[in-house]
């Protein structure tokens, strides 16, 4: 892999869910429980569309299959209910849920003086990072509580870059969601696609495993 960005990269901004930690199945279980209670059809294919999407936008996708119309207040209560199920499930999260290679990559980036941040749509970011014992591992955290517009809007990554004090052109974003890659592009950052987003043609790089990130930035 060519290393065009060698001198320019000063920070890596990681998405959280699906890049640092495996929470997909917990989100799925939370939405599935809500969908069953409301008698709305929901499956893993629909769940894939929720990747990188905010809680309220996820609910709107789920409600595409609902026969019932919900008021704004009812929708807020549904989202809150799903979150309570999800938070219950997060209680079981441990450092074992950190995705393969992540700890090694974080360590290596630190050694090379490359700053690391989180850029996540999740409002549960701090809770999740504490559960997996990585809360102290990042130089900055930008999450769903910091933003008004979710991915593909670049806001969360621009907040992370501002918190780090490193301009976008020096930042790399690692994402598993197409909406997240688009957000990185909209932020004028270098984008690296992993997992579900791998192979997305607009990403600057696609990698099979997070360890390959080191070939790009170091
Ligand atoms: C993203 C997940 O990281 O966070 C989405 O990929 C999720 O699936 C979104 O909907 C919001 O999460 P939370 O924890 O605020 O409900
Ligand atoms: Mg993700």
mmCIF file of C-alpha atoms and ligand atoms in Angstrom:
data_model
loop_
_atom_site.group_PDB
_atom_site.id
_atom_site.type_symbol
_atom_site.label_atom_id
_atom_site.label_comp_id
_atom_site.label_asym_id
_atom_site.label_seq_id
_atom_site.Cartn_x
_atom_site.Cartn_y
_atom_site.Cartn_z
ATOM 1 C CA UNK A 1 0.000 0.000 0.000
ATOM 2 C CA UNK A 2 1.439 3.410 -0.913
ATOM 3 C CA UNK A 3 2.005 5.793 1.921
ATOM 4 C CA UNK A 4 1.057 9.162 0.396
ATOM 5 C CA UNK A 5 -0.040 10.684 3.673
ATOM 6 C CA UNK A 6 3.023 9.838 5.745
ATOM 7 C CA UNK A 7 3.969 13.424 6.660
ATOM 8 C CA UNK A 8 0.450 14.770 6.896
ATOM 9 C CA UNK A 9 -1.314 12.516 9.368
ATOM 10 C CA UNK A 10 -1.359 13.786 12.929
ATOM 11 C CA UNK A 11 -4.568 12.208 14.231
ATOM 12 C CA UNK A 12 -6.843 9.221 13.766
ATOM 13 C CA UNK A 13 -10.537 9.590 14.552
ATOM 14 C CA UNK A 14 -12.218 6.255 15.154
ATOM 15 C CA UNK A 15 -15.897 5.515 14.888
ATOM 16 C CA UNK A 16 -16.928 3.526 17.982
ATOM 17 C CA UNK A 17 -19.653 0.961 17.216
ATOM 18 C CA UNK A 18 -18.330 -1.640 14.779
ATOM 19 C CA UNK A 19 -14.766 -0.227 14.704
ATOM 20 C CA UNK A 20 -13.575 -0.203 18.323
ATOM 21 C CA UNK A 21 -16.197 -2.463 19.857
ATOM 22 C CA UNK A 22 -18.771 -4.955 18.718
ATOM 23 C CA UNK A 23 -22.171 -3.581 19.810
ATOM 24 C CA UNK A 24 -24.128 -4.345 16.633
ATOM 25 C CA UNK A 25 -25.864 -7.352 18.114
ATOM 26 C CA UNK A 26 -26.833 -5.412 21.242
ATOM 27 C CA UNK A 27 -28.383 -2.618 19.173
ATOM 28 C CA UNK A 28 -30.170 -5.306 17.153
ATOM 29 C CA UNK A 29 -31.578 -6.975 20.277
ATOM 30 C CA UNK A 30 -32.772 -3.614 21.655
ATOM 31 C CA UNK A 31 -34.576 -2.653 18.431
ATOM 32 C CA UNK A 32 -35.926 -6.199 17.969
ATOM 33 C CA UNK A 33 -37.502 -6.189 21.432
ATOM 34 C CA UNK A 34 -39.151 -2.824 20.781
ATOM 35 C CA UNK A 35 -40.324 -3.942 17.316
ATOM 36 C CA UNK A 36 -41.889 -7.117 18.719
ATOM 37 C CA UNK A 37 -43.686 -5.191 21.450
ATOM 38 C CA UNK A 38 -45.043 -2.777 18.840
ATOM 39 C CA UNK A 39 -45.715 -5.594 16.331
ATOM 40 C CA UNK A 40 -43.464 -4.062 13.709
ATOM 41 C CA UNK A 41 -41.506 -6.284 11.320
ATOM 42 C CA UNK A 42 -37.747 -5.984 11.905
ATOM 43 C CA UNK A 43 -34.827 -8.145 10.797
ATOM 44 C CA UNK A 44 -31.032 -8.092 10.539
ATOM 45 C CA UNK A 45 -31.114 -6.625 7.034
ATOM 46 C CA UNK A 46 -33.091 -3.623 8.287
ATOM 47 C CA UNK A 47 -30.712 -3.486 11.273
ATOM 48 C CA UNK A 48 -27.771 -3.061 8.863
ATOM 49 C CA UNK A 49 -29.343 0.171 7.640
ATOM 50 C CA UNK A 50 -29.069 1.577 11.179
ATOM 51 C CA UNK A 51 -25.270 1.470 11.191
ATOM 52 C CA UNK A 52 -23.864 4.934 11.908
ATOM 53 C CA UNK A 53 -27.367 6.400 11.971
ATOM 54 C CA UNK A 54 -28.590 8.383 15.017
ATOM 55 C CA UNK A 55 -31.130 6.883 17.442
ATOM 56 C CA UNK A 56 -34.071 8.971 16.175
ATOM 57 C CA UNK A 57 -33.207 8.380 12.524
ATOM 58 C CA UNK A 58 -32.899 4.653 13.289
ATOM 59 C CA UNK A 59 -36.384 4.727 14.795
ATOM 60 C CA UNK A 60 -37.755 6.356 11.621
ATOM 61 C CA UNK A 61 -36.270 3.506 9.563
ATOM 62 C CA UNK A 62 -37.844 0.934 11.918
ATOM 63 C CA UNK A 63 -41.213 2.731 11.662
ATOM 64 C CA UNK A 64 -41.218 2.388 7.850
ATOM 65 C CA UNK A 65 -42.780 -1.044 8.554
ATOM 66 C CA UNK A 66 -45.312 0.190 11.082
ATOM 67 C CA UNK A 67 -49.007 0.312 10.268
ATOM 68 C CA UNK A 68 -49.568 2.717 13.137
ATOM 69 C CA UNK A 69 -48.744 6.447 12.989
ATOM 70 C CA UNK A 70 -46.881 7.729 16.053
ATOM 71 C CA UNK A 71 -46.882 11.296 17.376
ATOM 72 C CA UNK A 72 -43.596 13.130 18.083
ATOM 73 C CA UNK A 73 -44.022 12.433 21.817
ATOM 74 C CA UNK A 74 -44.719 8.738 21.197
ATOM 75 C CA UNK A 75 -41.639 8.495 18.974
ATOM 76 C CA UNK A 76 -39.482 10.059 21.692
ATOM 77 C CA UNK A 77 -40.863 7.488 24.169
ATOM 78 C CA UNK A 78 -40.155 4.614 21.743
ATOM 79 C CA UNK A 79 -36.552 5.753 21.260
ATOM 80 C CA UNK A 80 -36.154 6.068 25.023
ATOM 81 C CA UNK A 81 -37.566 2.563 25.525
ATOM 82 C CA UNK A 82 -35.178 1.057 22.972
ATOM 83 C CA UNK A 83 -32.305 2.863 24.669
ATOM 84 C CA UNK A 84 -33.276 1.445 28.071
ATOM 85 C CA UNK A 85 -33.150 -2.095 26.610
ATOM 86 C CA UNK A 86 -29.811 -1.299 24.962
ATOM 87 C CA UNK A 87 -28.327 0.168 28.149
ATOM 88 C CA UNK A 88 -29.409 -2.971 30.038
ATOM 89 C CA UNK A 89 -27.558 -5.078 27.449
ATOM 90 C CA UNK A 90 -24.471 -2.838 27.679
ATOM 91 C CA UNK A 91 -24.088 -3.965 31.289
ATOM 92 C CA UNK A 92 -22.635 -7.228 29.931
ATOM 93 C CA UNK A 93 -19.947 -5.436 27.888
ATOM 94 C CA UNK A 94 -16.325 -6.106 28.883
ATOM 95 C CA UNK A 95 -12.872 -5.493 27.338
ATOM 96 C CA UNK A 96 -13.379 -8.877 25.598
ATOM 97 C CA UNK A 97 -15.757 -7.072 23.262
ATOM 98 C CA UNK A 98 -12.979 -4.843 21.907
ATOM 99 C CA UNK A 99 -12.530 -5.768 18.254
ATOM 100 C CA UNK A 100 -9.349 -7.636 17.228
ATOM 101 C CA UNK A 101 -6.252 -5.494 16.706
ATOM 102 C CA UNK A 102 -7.673 -2.324 18.287
ATOM 103 C CA UNK A 103 -5.516 -2.329 21.440
ATOM 104 C CA UNK A 104 -2.335 -2.939 19.443
ATOM 105 C CA UNK A 105 -3.161 -0.191 16.945
ATOM 106 C CA UNK A 106 -3.930 2.352 19.689
ATOM 107 C CA UNK A 107 -0.658 1.517 21.417
ATOM 108 C CA UNK A 108 1.339 1.846 18.212
ATOM 109 C CA UNK A 109 -0.263 5.187 17.278
ATOM 110 C CA UNK A 110 0.556 6.556 20.748
ATOM 111 C CA UNK A 111 4.163 5.439 20.334
ATOM 112 C CA UNK A 112 4.343 7.366 17.064
ATOM 113 C CA UNK A 113 2.811 10.517 18.618
ATOM 114 C CA UNK A 114 -0.315 10.293 16.511
ATOM 115 C CA UNK A 115 -3.343 11.597 18.425
ATOM 116 C CA UNK A 116 -6.391 9.366 18.704
ATOM 117 C CA UNK A 117 -10.032 10.382 19.066
ATOM 118 C CA UNK A 118 -13.531 8.950 18.939
ATOM 119 C CA UNK A 119 -16.141 10.337 16.521
ATOM 120 C CA UNK A 120 -19.384 8.492 17.208
ATOM 121 C CA UNK A 121 -23.103 9.188 16.782
ATOM 122 C CA UNK A 122 -23.804 7.281 19.989
ATOM 123 C CA UNK A 123 -24.968 9.077 23.108
ATOM 124 C CA UNK A 124 -23.794 6.012 25.057
ATOM 125 C CA UNK A 125 -20.145 6.518 24.046
ATOM 126 C CA UNK A 126 -18.744 7.351 27.506
ATOM 127 C CA UNK A 127 -20.593 4.427 29.126
ATOM 128 C CA UNK A 128 -19.356 1.993 26.448
ATOM 129 C CA UNK A 129 -15.742 3.209 26.628
ATOM 130 C CA UNK A 130 -15.772 2.832 30.420
ATOM 131 C CA UNK A 131 -17.174 -0.698 30.150
ATOM 132 C CA UNK A 132 -14.379 -1.757 27.797
ATOM 133 C CA UNK A 133 -11.738 0.128 29.820
ATOM 134 C CA UNK A 134 -10.787 2.474 26.955
ATOM 135 C CA UNK A 135 -12.209 5.739 28.303
ATOM 136 C CA UNK A 136 -8.749 7.047 29.129
ATOM 137 C CA UNK A 137 -7.200 5.803 25.890
ATOM 138 C CA UNK A 138 -8.372 8.675 23.672
ATOM 139 C CA UNK A 139 -7.086 12.255 23.461
ATOM 140 C CA UNK A 140 -10.573 13.514 22.567
ATOM 141 C CA UNK A 141 -14.107 12.153 22.403
ATOM 142 C CA UNK A 142 -16.841 13.609 20.169
ATOM 143 C CA UNK A 143 -20.190 11.818 20.343
ATOM 144 C CA UNK A 144 -23.939 12.040 19.874
ATOM 145 C CA UNK A 145 -24.195 14.472 22.783
ATOM 146 C CA UNK A 146 -21.952 17.020 21.016
ATOM 147 C CA UNK A 147 -23.814 17.285 17.728
ATOM 148 C CA UNK A 148 -27.048 18.413 16.088
ATOM 149 C CA UNK A 149 -26.508 16.693 12.734
ATOM 150 C CA UNK A 150 -25.561 13.048 12.395
ATOM 151 C CA UNK A 151 -23.421 11.322 9.751
ATOM 152 C CA UNK A 152 -23.143 11.840 6.759
ATOM 153 C CA UNK A 153 -22.997 15.381 8.137
ATOM 154 C CA UNK A 154 -19.327 15.979 9.098
ATOM 155 C CA UNK A 155 -20.174 17.643 12.442
ATOM 156 C CA UNK A 156 -18.999 14.870 14.788
ATOM 157 C CA UNK A 157 -15.611 14.588 13.056
ATOM 158 C CA UNK A 158 -15.165 18.371 12.951
ATOM 159 C CA UNK A 159 -15.905 18.517 16.703
ATOM 160 C CA UNK A 160 -13.292 15.778 17.278
ATOM 161 C CA UNK A 161 -10.721 17.663 15.167
ATOM 162 C CA UNK A 162 -11.451 20.868 17.098
ATOM 163 C CA UNK A 163 -11.151 19.107 20.474
ATOM 164 C CA UNK A 164 -7.808 17.659 19.360
ATOM 165 C CA UNK A 165 -6.660 21.029 17.999
ATOM 166 C CA UNK A 166 -5.664 19.327 14.746
ATOM 167 C CA UNK A 167 -7.122 20.627 11.449
ATOM 168 C CA UNK A 168 -9.172 18.207 9.279
ATOM 169 C CA UNK A 169 -6.501 17.869 6.565
ATOM 170 C CA UNK A 170 -4.237 16.105 9.111
ATOM 171 C CA UNK A 171 -6.948 13.690 10.298
ATOM 172 C CA UNK A 172 -7.794 10.152 9.195
ATOM 173 C CA UNK A 173 -11.238 8.692 9.935
ATOM 174 C CA UNK A 174 -11.828 4.950 10.395
ATOM 175 C CA UNK A 175 -15.438 3.901 9.756
ATOM 176 C CA UNK A 176 -17.581 0.808 9.258
ATOM 177 C CA UNK A 177 -20.603 2.742 7.939
ATOM 178 C CA UNK A 178 -21.036 4.248 4.496
ATOM 179 C CA UNK A 179 -22.684 7.299 6.126
ATOM 180 C CA UNK A 180 -19.518 7.673 8.232
ATOM 181 C CA UNK A 181 -17.214 7.545 5.188
ATOM 182 C CA UNK A 182 -19.369 10.205 3.566
ATOM 183 C CA UNK A 183 -19.106 12.290 6.747
ATOM 184 C CA UNK A 184 -15.302 11.984 6.639
ATOM 185 C CA UNK A 185 -15.279 13.099 2.998
ATOM 186 C CA UNK A 186 -17.571 16.020 3.888
ATOM 187 C CA UNK A 187 -15.116 16.937 6.661
ATOM 188 C CA UNK A 188 -12.199 16.939 4.174
ATOM 189 C CA UNK A 189 -10.503 14.133 6.097
ATOM 190 C CA UNK A 190 -8.819 11.001 4.766
ATOM 191 C CA UNK A 191 -11.284 8.088 5.007
ATOM 192 C CA UNK A 192 -10.547 4.448 5.801
ATOM 193 C CA UNK A 193 -13.337 1.891 5.394
ATOM 194 C CA UNK A 194 -13.475 -1.315 7.455
ATOM 195 C CA UNK A 195 -16.070 -4.016 8.075
ATOM 196 C CA UNK A 196 -19.422 -3.287 6.497
ATOM 197 C CA UNK A 197 -18.122 -0.187 4.655
ATOM 198 C CA UNK A 198 -15.161 -2.073 3.160
ATOM 199 C CA UNK A 199 -15.065 -1.711 -0.601
ATOM 200 C CA UNK A 200 -17.139 1.479 -0.629
ATOM 201 C CA UNK A 201 -15.789 3.157 -3.736
ATOM 202 C CA UNK A 202 -15.636 6.700 -2.327
ATOM 203 C CA UNK A 203 -13.408 5.715 0.611
ATOM 204 C CA UNK A 204 -9.727 6.687 0.246
ATOM 205 C CA UNK A 205 -8.709 3.288 1.625
ATOM 206 C CA UNK A 206 -10.416 -0.031 2.405
ATOM 207 C CA UNK A 207 -8.806 -2.406 4.855
ATOM 208 C CA UNK A 208 -9.515 -6.011 5.903
ATOM 209 C CA UNK A 209 -8.289 -5.573 9.440
ATOM 210 C CA UNK A 210 -7.613 -2.570 11.652
ATOM 211 C CA UNK A 211 -3.889 -3.407 11.822
ATOM 212 C CA UNK A 212 -3.554 -2.318 8.194
ATOM 213 C CA UNK A 213 -4.314 1.211 9.356
ATOM 214 C CA UNK A 214 -0.691 1.427 10.506
ATOM 215 C CA UNK A 215 0.485 0.988 6.888
ATOM 216 C CA UNK A 216 -1.547 4.034 5.946
ATOM 217 C CA UNK A 217 -0.709 6.474 8.720
ATOM 218 C CA UNK A 218 2.771 5.569 9.941
HETATM 219 C C1 LIG B 1 -23.959 4.561 16.106
HETATM 220 C C2 LIG B 1 -24.489 3.188 15.751
HETATM 221 O O1 LIG B 1 -22.628 4.455 16.499
HETATM 222 O O2 LIG B 1 -24.725 5.119 17.178
HETATM 223 C C3 LIG B 1 -25.975 3.293 15.407
HETATM 224 O O3 LIG B 1 -23.792 2.696 14.614
HETATM 225 C C4 LIG B 1 -26.727 3.936 16.568
HETATM 226 O O4 LIG B 1 -26.481 2.009 15.130
HETATM 227 C C5 LIG B 1 -26.110 5.292 16.884
HETATM 228 O O5 LIG B 1 -28.103 4.098 16.230
HETATM 229 C C6 LIG B 1 -26.775 5.987 18.076
HETATM 230 O O6 LIG B 1 -26.528 5.234 19.223
HETATM 231 P P1 LIG B 1 -27.140 5.518 20.653
HETATM 232 O O7 LIG B 1 -26.256 4.718 21.576
HETATM 233 O O8 LIG B 1 -27.040 6.991 20.918
HETATM 234 O O9 LIG B 1 -28.554 5.052 20.624
HETATM 235 MG MG1 LIG B 2 -20.006 2.205 13.271
#
